[in-house]
Amino acid sequence: MTNRELFYKFLAQTSDSPLAIEVSRAEGVYLYGPNDEKYIDLISGIAVSNVGHRHPHVVKAIKEQLDKHMHLMVYGEFIQTPQVKLAELLTSNLPEKLNSVYLVNSGSEAVEGALKLSKRYTGRTEIVCFKNAYHGSSHGALSVMGDERMKNAFRPLLPDVRILEFNNIEMLNQISTNTACVIVEPIQGEAGVIVPDIEFIKKLRNICSAKGVLLIFDEIQTGFGRTVSLWAFEQFDVVPDILLLAKGMGGGLPIGAFISSKEIMNSLTNNPVLGHITTFGGNPVCAAAALANLEVIIDNKLWQKALMIENVCKELLIHPKIKNIRGRGALLAIEFEDFNENKKVIDSCLKNGLITDWFLFADNCMRIAPPLIITEEQLREACKIIIDSI
Ligand code: PMP
């Protein structure tokens, strides 16, 4: 059987129309098929490959760690160099109160950990989230998703969840002293890249502080330089109580984190002990990759490249069929009339050697989220392919 036949026969299918592109290897901004077909990757495996595919510094760190050890023990028991060095570098690039790192396996697990932590720390149960928010696909993360169609098939979900409109300052008054936490993407991703007003985020921070509510920023998609600063929250001049990371964290390996203050994080330690347990969280090979990945991003100030990406795309992606282009840095949405228009262009891009797709809650928008190492020349070529494909 061919790989294609095996794919359809033995791998669980989550949609009727997977992209089904066969990839044999990847390097930098390019993916290659079995017959050396070359694709430019304009979505970074959905905001993962910020430093590009197989960055040499990341690959070297992985190989060196493989030669030392792989998994040793469940999270939190043994002292392992890649984990402690990663936590040190992360916290030294974060505001002082974000000084305690819990390493997990994925974005969804980071969300789960943060929701549990908030309930334990505050002793409250209500969770506030926003319309069109995406925080993952596990039961807890699904409970705070801002899309009823995706949630309804899985009820009952977590009780006591309140959904507010994103960027609606008035509605923030519904946050109360019953609220344990507010979980929010500082820039919404799957909604089709919605950048809120700075006043909205500032008011949110103020209300949370006034009511003793923990503010959770889900930077799983926006972090690691994607939105023109290392962390998106820097642009809003506020600091969350809990920060969630994953996706672009591991340079292509799976790892995530929820990060808070030592004081808040301590509430997972006692009564009962082991408030969050994970076998593979902070896997040493993934942690070594994440450390190297962060070094590459910081040493090269890759967030500055995100600004170039935004500017070039906004300059070149002009066409009567493009209704709007929005977003920040290397997280952009190109809006078409409807899904059919968008899908036609996406399919045509794929045929022309460019990989893109749409957003979960904005199927009329094409996703532009290339590796941050893309050169201006490569990006100009990609934009030309998009315009030609339209
Ligand atoms: N939060 C956000 C903002 C995301 O974009 C995603 C993934 N698209 C997640 C959480 C969930 O991450 P994962 O798929 O690793 O569970």
Tab-separated table of C-alpha atoms and ligand atoms in Angstrom:
chain	number	residue	atom	x	y	z
A	1	MET	CA	0.000	0.000	0.000
A	2	THR	CA	1.169	3.543	-0.616
A	3	ASN	CA	1.623	5.950	2.266
A	4	ARG	CA	-1.477	7.766	1.033
A	5	GLU	CA	-3.546	4.591	1.235
A	6	LEU	CA	-2.137	3.779	4.688
A	7	PHE	CA	-2.944	7.329	5.832
A	8	TYR	CA	-6.622	6.984	4.929
A	9	LYS	CA	-6.893	3.376	6.090
A	10	PHE	CA	-5.138	3.391	9.471
A	11	LEU	CA	-4.897	6.956	10.742
A	12	ALA	CA	-7.947	8.446	12.462
A	13	GLN	CA	-9.404	11.115	10.216
A	14	THR	CA	-10.613	14.358	11.730
A	15	SER	CA	-11.999	15.922	8.578
A	16	ASP	CA	-13.377	14.814	5.220
A	17	SER	CA	-10.851	16.887	3.357
A	18	PRO	CA	-7.379	16.771	4.929
A	19	LEU	CA	-4.669	18.644	3.027
A	20	ALA	CA	-3.072	15.186	2.494
A	21	ILE	CA	0.245	16.543	1.286
A	22	GLU	CA	2.969	13.934	1.653
A	23	VAL	CA	6.125	15.402	3.153
A	24	SER	CA	9.461	13.590	3.309
A	25	ARG	CA	11.686	16.271	4.757
A	26	ALA	CA	11.719	19.913	5.770
A	27	GLU	CA	14.371	22.587	6.047
A	28	GLY	CA	14.047	26.286	6.923
A	29	VAL	CA	10.889	27.613	5.276
A	30	TYR	CA	10.517	24.691	2.857
A	31	LEU	CA	8.771	21.332	2.956
A	32	TYR	CA	9.682	18.665	0.383
A	33	GLY	CA	7.532	15.841	-1.003
A	34	PRO	CA	8.747	12.312	-1.810
A	35	ASN	CA	9.621	13.344	-5.376
A	36	ASP	CA	11.336	16.502	-4.177
A	37	GLU	CA	8.264	18.677	-4.755
A	38	LYS	CA	9.039	21.905	-2.951
A	39	TYR	CA	6.523	23.869	-0.861
A	40	ILE	CA	7.020	27.136	0.917
A	41	ASP	CA	5.536	26.839	4.409
A	42	LEU	CA	3.481	29.933	5.121
A	43	ILE	CA	1.826	28.607	8.296
A	44	SER	CA	4.733	27.068	10.282
A	45	GLY	CA	2.773	23.935	11.184
A	46	ILE	CA	0.251	26.350	12.750
A	47	ALA	CA	2.591	28.796	14.471
A	48	VAL	CA	5.077	26.175	15.645
A	49	SER	CA	8.192	26.465	13.483
A	50	ASN	CA	9.010	30.073	14.394
A	51	VAL	CA	12.749	29.403	13.939
A	52	GLY	CA	12.075	27.402	10.766
A	53	HIS	CA	12.211	23.658	10.250
A	54	ARG	CA	15.226	21.822	11.652
A	55	HIS	CA	17.074	24.897	12.830
A	56	PRO	CA	20.707	23.734	13.212
A	57	HIS	CA	21.056	25.050	16.772
A	58	VAL	CA	17.890	23.201	17.813
A	59	VAL	CA	18.879	19.986	16.016
A	60	LYS	CA	22.309	20.077	17.672
A	61	ALA	CA	20.772	20.519	21.142
A	62	ILE	CA	18.395	17.607	20.534
A	63	LYS	CA	21.213	15.317	19.383
A	64	GLU	CA	23.398	16.237	22.334
A	65	GLN	CA	20.573	15.574	24.776
A	66	LEU	CA	19.783	12.228	23.099
A	67	ASP	CA	23.315	11.164	23.866
A	68	LYS	CA	22.852	12.009	27.560
A	69	HIS	CA	19.373	10.824	28.495
A	70	MET	CA	15.757	10.798	27.448
A	71	HIS	CA	12.819	10.382	29.857
A	72	LEU	CA	13.877	9.670	33.438
A	73	MET	CA	10.965	10.323	35.763
A	74	VAL	CA	7.567	12.031	35.957
A	75	TYR	CA	7.607	15.842	36.047
A	76	GLY	CA	8.850	17.580	39.164
A	77	GLU	CA	10.930	14.891	40.890
A	78	PHE	CA	14.406	14.765	39.367
A	79	ILE	CA	16.770	17.664	38.691
A	80	GLN	CA	17.369	17.734	34.936
A	81	THR	CA	19.662	20.272	33.269
A	82	PRO	CA	17.515	21.088	30.187
A	83	GLN	CA	14.451	21.794	32.367
A	84	VAL	CA	16.192	24.066	34.861
A	85	LYS	CA	18.143	25.967	32.192
A	86	LEU	CA	14.970	26.459	30.155
A	87	ALA	CA	13.038	27.741	33.171
A	88	GLU	CA	15.917	30.091	34.010
A	89	LEU	CA	16.082	31.563	30.491
A	90	LEU	CA	12.302	31.860	30.218
A	91	THR	CA	11.899	33.684	33.534
A	92	SER	CA	14.847	35.989	32.832
A	93	ASN	CA	12.929	37.153	29.754
A	94	LEU	CA	9.661	37.702	31.619
A	95	PRO	CA	8.444	40.278	34.159
A	96	GLU	CA	9.572	39.510	37.683
A	97	LYS	CA	6.292	38.119	38.949
A	98	LEU	CA	6.259	35.401	36.272
A	99	ASN	CA	8.978	33.450	38.000
A	100	SER	CA	7.728	29.883	38.369
A	101	VAL	CA	7.450	27.563	35.356
A	102	TYR	CA	5.387	24.376	35.138
A	103	LEU	CA	6.405	22.430	32.006
A	104	VAL	CA	3.733	20.419	30.181
A	105	ASN	CA	3.231	18.612	26.867
A	106	SER	CA	0.885	20.809	24.888
A	107	GLY	CA	-1.157	23.962	24.737
A	108	SER	CA	-4.288	22.229	25.982
A	109	GLU	CA	-2.445	20.849	28.984
A	110	ALA	CA	-1.126	24.322	29.820
A	111	VAL	CA	-4.744	25.551	29.748
A	112	GLU	CA	-5.884	22.711	32.015
A	113	GLY	CA	-3.094	23.435	34.483
A	114	ALA	CA	-3.885	27.149	34.561
A	115	LEU	CA	-7.638	26.662	35.094
A	116	LYS	CA	-6.986	24.192	37.928
A	117	LEU	CA	-4.391	26.501	39.460
A	118	SER	CA	-6.828	29.437	39.393
A	119	LYS	CA	-9.548	27.459	41.152
A	120	ARG	CA	-7.124	26.268	43.811
A	121	TYR	CA	-5.543	29.661	44.428
A	122	THR	CA	-8.743	31.699	44.575
A	123	GLY	CA	-11.097	29.078	46.003
A	124	ARG	CA	-13.634	30.281	43.401
A	125	THR	CA	-15.248	28.408	40.529
A	126	GLU	CA	-16.396	30.832	37.815
A	127	ILE	CA	-14.241	31.028	34.703
A	128	VAL	CA	-14.603	33.893	32.229
A	129	CYS	CA	-13.633	33.509	28.584
A	130	PHE	CA	-14.450	35.163	25.256
A	131	LYS	CA	-16.463	34.628	22.115
A	132	ASN	CA	-14.461	33.001	19.305
A	133	ALA	CA	-11.628	32.105	21.685
A	134	TYR	CA	-9.661	28.945	21.004
A	135	HIS	CA	-7.755	27.364	23.889
A	136	GLY	CA	-7.496	23.721	22.850
A	137	SER	CA	-9.513	20.554	22.501
A	138	SER	CA	-9.431	18.770	25.886
A	139	HIS	CA	-12.574	18.957	28.035
A	140	GLY	CA	-11.408	21.926	30.132
A	141	ALA	CA	-10.035	23.829	27.154
A	142	LEU	CA	-13.188	23.060	25.172
A	143	SER	CA	-15.267	24.449	28.039
A	144	VAL	CA	-13.680	27.878	27.558
A	145	MET	CA	-13.902	27.816	23.766
A	146	GLY	CA	-15.980	30.655	22.416
A	147	ASP	CA	-17.883	28.642	19.812
A	148	GLU	CA	-21.094	26.799	20.664
A	149	ARG	CA	-21.154	24.636	17.523
A	150	MET	CA	-17.857	22.974	18.435
A	151	LYS	CA	-18.851	22.542	22.101
A	152	ASN	CA	-22.426	21.281	21.914
A	153	ALA	CA	-21.580	17.732	20.901
A	154	PHE	CA	-19.474	17.242	24.025
A	155	ARG	CA	-21.666	18.543	26.828
A	156	PRO	CA	-21.755	18.432	29.792
A	157	LEU	CA	-18.574	20.489	29.994
A	158	LEU	CA	-17.176	22.514	32.914
A	159	PRO	CA	-19.937	24.388	34.769
A	160	ASP	CA	-19.780	28.058	35.734
A	161	VAL	CA	-18.233	29.374	32.525
A	162	ARG	CA	-19.203	32.884	31.442
A	163	ILE	CA	-18.550	33.984	27.868
A	164	LEU	CA	-18.080	37.686	27.136
A	165	GLU	CA	-17.597	39.503	23.838
A	166	PHE	CA	-13.973	40.093	22.928
A	167	ASN	CA	-12.967	43.761	22.849
A	168	ASN	CA	-16.226	44.829	24.527
A	169	ILE	CA	-15.187	46.993	27.475
A	170	GLU	CA	-18.728	47.315	28.905
A	171	MET	CA	-19.086	43.575	29.345
A	172	LEU	CA	-15.984	43.355	31.521
A	173	ASN	CA	-18.155	44.596	34.394
A	174	GLN	CA	-19.582	41.072	34.590
A	175	ILE	CA	-16.289	39.900	36.082
A	176	SER	CA	-16.940	39.601	39.819
A	177	THR	CA	-15.593	38.361	43.140
A	178	ASN	CA	-17.041	34.944	42.204
A	179	THR	CA	-14.678	34.754	39.254
A	180	ALA	CA	-11.576	32.594	39.677
A	181	CYS	CA	-9.925	33.593	36.428
A	182	VAL	CA	-10.288	35.196	33.044
A	183	ILE	CA	-8.617	33.335	30.199
A	184	VAL	CA	-7.913	35.362	27.071
A	185	GLU	CA	-5.707	35.399	23.988
A	186	PRO	CA	-4.173	38.924	23.973
A	187	ILE	CA	-4.527	38.704	20.182
A	188	GLN	CA	-7.195	36.209	19.117
A	189	GLY	CA	-5.839	33.670	16.639
A	190	GLU	CA	-8.491	31.258	15.398
A	191	ALA	CA	-11.088	34.039	15.329
A	192	GLY	CA	-9.149	35.254	12.263
A	193	VAL	CA	-6.516	37.340	14.080
A	194	ILE	CA	-8.334	40.000	16.071
A	195	VAL	CA	-6.114	42.610	17.742
A	196	PRO	CA	-8.077	44.222	20.604
A	197	ASP	CA	-7.865	47.842	21.686
A	198	ILE	CA	-5.168	48.500	24.237
A	199	GLU	CA	-7.852	50.036	26.519
A	200	PHE	CA	-9.735	46.748	26.545
A	201	ILE	CA	-6.742	44.771	27.785
A	202	LYS	CA	-5.819	47.470	30.300
A	203	LYS	CA	-9.369	47.588	31.686
A	204	LEU	CA	-9.384	43.792	31.873
A	205	ARG	CA	-6.169	43.874	33.893
A	206	ASN	CA	-7.551	46.554	36.219
A	207	ILE	CA	-10.837	44.757	36.888
A	208	CYS	CA	-9.057	41.455	37.549
A	209	SER	CA	-6.704	43.134	40.012
A	210	ALA	CA	-9.566	44.948	41.745
A	211	LYS	CA	-11.663	41.779	42.165
A	212	GLY	CA	-8.869	39.361	43.039
A	213	VAL	CA	-9.317	37.467	39.760
A	214	LEU	CA	-6.366	35.749	38.083
A	215	LEU	CA	-5.735	36.962	34.537
A	216	ILE	CA	-4.518	34.190	32.235
A	217	PHE	CA	-2.956	35.149	28.910
A	218	ASP	CA	-2.987	32.342	26.388
A	219	GLU	CA	0.090	33.154	24.272
A	220	ILE	CA	0.240	29.673	22.824
A	221	GLN	CA	-0.106	31.085	19.318
A	222	THR	CA	1.095	34.685	19.819
A	223	GLY	CA	4.281	34.025	21.818
A	224	PHE	CA	7.898	33.464	20.844
A	225	GLY	CA	8.222	36.554	18.668
A	226	ARG	CA	5.311	35.913	16.337
A	227	THR	CA	3.532	39.210	16.972
A	228	VAL	CA	6.487	41.705	16.843
A	229	SER	CA	7.548	41.378	20.491
A	230	LEU	CA	8.811	38.281	22.270
A	231	TRP	CA	5.442	38.099	24.077
A	232	ALA	CA	2.327	39.824	22.750
A	233	PHE	CA	1.417	41.147	26.221
A	234	GLU	CA	4.383	43.563	26.072
A	235	GLN	CA	2.455	45.561	23.458
A	236	PHE	CA	-0.425	46.126	25.870
A	237	ASP	CA	1.757	47.235	28.750
A	238	VAL	CA	0.170	44.806	31.223
A	239	VAL	CA	1.378	41.610	32.897
A	240	PRO	CA	-0.847	38.546	33.328
A	241	ASP	CA	-0.966	36.434	36.500
A	242	ILE	CA	-0.530	33.264	34.487
A	243	LEU	CA	1.079	32.983	31.054
A	244	LEU	CA	0.471	30.002	28.759
A	245	LEU	CA	3.005	28.891	26.165
A	246	ALA	CA	3.314	25.961	23.730
A	247	LYS	CA	3.442	25.675	19.907
A	248	GLY	CA	6.497	27.825	18.997
A	249	MET	CA	8.203	26.884	22.255
A	250	GLY	CA	9.901	23.636	21.253
A	251	GLY	CA	11.341	24.576	17.867
A	252	GLY	CA	9.330	21.671	16.421
A	253	LEU	CA	9.152	19.349	19.436
A	254	PRO	CA	6.095	19.169	21.716
A	255	ILE	CA	6.349	21.178	24.920
A	256	GLY	CA	4.286	23.830	26.703
A	257	ALA	CA	4.229	25.696	29.990
A	258	PHE	CA	2.054	27.590	32.398
A	259	ILE	CA	4.011	30.247	34.201
A	260	SER	CA	3.022	32.235	37.281
A	261	SER	CA	4.437	33.544	40.551
A	262	LYS	CA	5.945	31.217	43.106
A	263	GLU	CA	3.200	32.267	45.523
A	264	ILE	CA	0.342	31.321	43.190
A	265	MET	CA	2.058	28.195	41.893
A	266	ASN	CA	2.596	26.942	45.464
A	267	SER	CA	-1.112	26.199	45.728
A	268	LEU	CA	-0.528	23.087	43.594
A	269	THR	CA	1.907	21.677	46.160
A	270	ASN	CA	-0.294	20.840	49.179
A	271	ASN	CA	-3.842	19.834	50.189
A	272	PRO	CA	-3.752	17.567	48.261
A	273	VAL	CA	-0.188	17.133	47.131
A	274	LEU	CA	0.469	16.997	43.350
A	275	GLY	CA	-2.155	19.483	42.138
A	276	HIS	CA	-1.150	18.770	38.558
A	277	ILE	CA	0.583	15.587	37.455
A	278	THR	CA	2.214	14.920	34.103
A	279	THR	CA	4.436	12.019	33.069
A	280	PHE	CA	6.058	13.533	30.016
A	281	GLY	CA	5.707	17.277	30.732
A	282	GLY	CA	9.116	18.915	30.289
A	283	ASN	CA	10.588	15.864	28.545
A	284	PRO	CA	14.352	16.494	28.589
A	285	VAL	CA	14.810	16.247	24.814
A	286	CYS	CA	11.910	18.644	24.246
A	287	ALA	CA	13.239	20.963	26.967
A	288	ALA	CA	16.712	20.980	25.350
A	289	ALA	CA	15.069	21.846	22.026
A	290	ALA	CA	13.033	24.599	23.713
A	291	LEU	CA	16.119	26.097	25.329
A	292	ALA	CA	17.974	26.201	21.995
A	293	ASN	CA	14.844	27.557	20.280
A	294	LEU	CA	14.560	30.437	22.756
A	295	GLU	CA	18.262	31.202	22.395
A	296	VAL	CA	17.849	31.492	18.611
A	297	ILE	CA	14.823	33.789	18.980
A	298	ILE	CA	16.508	36.070	21.523
A	299	ASP	CA	19.974	36.137	19.918
A	300	ASN	CA	18.506	37.055	16.524
A	301	LYS	CA	15.711	39.263	17.890
A	302	LEU	CA	13.381	37.335	15.596
A	303	TRP	CA	10.372	39.434	16.662
A	304	GLN	CA	11.849	42.218	14.537
A	305	LYS	CA	11.507	39.938	11.522
A	306	ALA	CA	7.798	39.635	12.327
A	307	LEU	CA	7.453	43.362	11.649
A	308	MET	CA	9.119	42.972	8.229
A	309	ILE	CA	6.684	40.114	7.476
A	310	GLU	CA	3.664	42.286	8.321
A	311	ASN	CA	4.951	45.219	6.269
A	312	VAL	CA	5.799	43.193	3.155
A	313	CYS	CA	2.488	41.314	3.222
A	314	LYS	CA	0.478	44.509	3.649
A	315	GLU	CA	2.407	46.101	0.781
A	316	LEU	CA	2.115	43.210	-1.688
A	317	LEU	CA	-1.162	41.484	-0.903
A	318	ILE	CA	-3.395	43.961	-2.650
A	319	HIS	CA	-6.054	42.608	-5.009
A	320	PRO	CA	-9.731	43.401	-5.660
A	321	LYS	CA	-10.670	39.997	-4.204
A	322	ILE	CA	-8.810	40.639	-0.942
A	323	LYS	CA	-11.283	42.511	1.248
A	324	ASN	CA	-8.984	43.108	4.162
A	325	ILE	CA	-5.663	42.043	5.633
A	326	ARG	CA	-5.409	42.212	9.405
A	327	GLY	CA	-3.316	40.976	12.266
A	328	ARG	CA	0.036	41.707	13.768
A	329	GLY	CA	3.536	40.699	12.719
A	330	ALA	CA	3.705	37.150	11.443
A	331	LEU	CA	0.126	36.325	12.411
A	332	LEU	CA	-2.032	37.684	9.613
A	333	ALA	CA	-5.451	36.970	8.130
A	334	ILE	CA	-6.326	37.740	4.511
A	335	GLU	CA	-10.057	38.139	4.230
A	336	PHE	CA	-11.977	36.951	1.170
A	337	GLU	CA	-15.689	37.241	0.380
A	338	ASP	CA	-16.532	33.762	1.716
A	339	PHE	CA	-15.164	30.285	2.358
A	340	ASN	CA	-15.540	29.192	-1.281
A	341	GLU	CA	-13.403	32.066	-2.559
A	342	ASN	CA	-10.830	31.426	0.149
A	343	LYS	CA	-10.716	27.667	-0.417
A	344	LYS	CA	-10.250	28.106	-4.170
A	345	VAL	CA	-7.239	30.338	-3.587
A	346	ILE	CA	-5.792	28.051	-0.903
A	347	ASP	CA	-6.098	24.995	-3.185
A	348	SER	CA	-4.505	26.909	-5.999
A	349	CYS	CA	-1.651	28.021	-3.685
A	350	LEU	CA	-1.052	24.388	-2.742
A	351	LYS	CA	-0.838	23.444	-6.419
A	352	ASN	CA	1.621	26.304	-6.895
A	353	GLY	CA	3.876	25.131	-4.078
A	354	LEU	CA	2.703	27.281	-1.166
A	355	ILE	CA	1.136	25.926	2.005
A	356	THR	CA	-1.556	27.913	3.765
A	357	ASP	CA	-5.002	27.274	5.231
A	358	TRP	CA	-7.917	29.010	6.955
A	359	PHE	CA	-8.847	29.723	10.574
A	360	LEU	CA	-11.087	27.567	12.729
A	361	PHE	CA	-13.613	30.359	13.383
A	362	ALA	CA	-12.955	32.461	10.254
A	363	ASP	CA	-13.147	30.201	7.228
A	364	ASN	CA	-13.217	33.165	4.831
A	365	CYS	CA	-9.709	34.162	5.955
A	366	MET	CA	-6.402	32.784	4.721
A	367	ARG	CA	-3.694	32.195	7.326
A	368	ILE	CA	-0.289	33.840	6.926
A	369	ALA	CA	2.071	32.742	9.707
A	370	PRO	CA	5.447	31.917	8.179
A	371	PRO	CA	8.594	30.933	10.063
A	372	LEU	CA	10.169	34.140	11.371
A	373	ILE	CA	13.422	33.288	9.610
A	374	ILE	CA	11.815	33.757	6.186
A	375	THR	CA	13.841	36.195	4.099
A	376	GLU	CA	12.248	39.209	2.458
A	377	GLU	CA	12.984	37.646	-0.944
A	378	GLN	CA	11.267	34.361	-0.005
A	379	LEU	CA	8.298	36.286	1.369
A	380	ARG	CA	7.982	38.395	-1.772
A	381	GLU	CA	7.968	35.187	-3.811
A	382	ALA	CA	5.255	33.760	-1.523
A	383	CYS	CA	3.100	36.883	-1.898
A	384	LYS	CA	3.457	36.654	-5.675
A	385	ILE	CA	2.258	33.048	-5.590
A	386	ILE	CA	-0.810	34.138	-3.574
A	387	ILE	CA	-1.660	36.971	-5.984
A	388	ASP	CA	-1.106	34.691	-9.010
A	389	SER	CA	-3.262	32.015	-7.378
A	390	ILE	CA	-6.145	34.471	-6.915
B	1	PMP	N1	-4.462	28.095	22.689
B	1	PMP	C1	-4.298	28.680	21.502
B	1	PMP	C2	-4.382	30.172	21.396
B	1	PMP	C3	-4.041	27.910	20.363
B	1	PMP	O1	-3.900	28.504	19.169
B	1	PMP	C4	-3.970	26.504	20.498
B	1	PMP	C5	-3.700	25.618	19.309
B	1	PMP	N2	-4.154	26.077	18.092
B	1	PMP	C6	-4.135	25.932	21.761
B	1	PMP	C7	-4.376	26.765	22.838
B	1	PMP	C8	-4.087	24.447	21.977
B	1	PMP	O2	-2.804	23.944	21.821
B	1	PMP	P1	-2.583	22.387	21.551
B	1	PMP	O3	-3.134	22.077	20.199
B	1	PMP	O4	-1.095	22.205	21.665
B	1	PMP	O5	-3.300	21.647	22.631
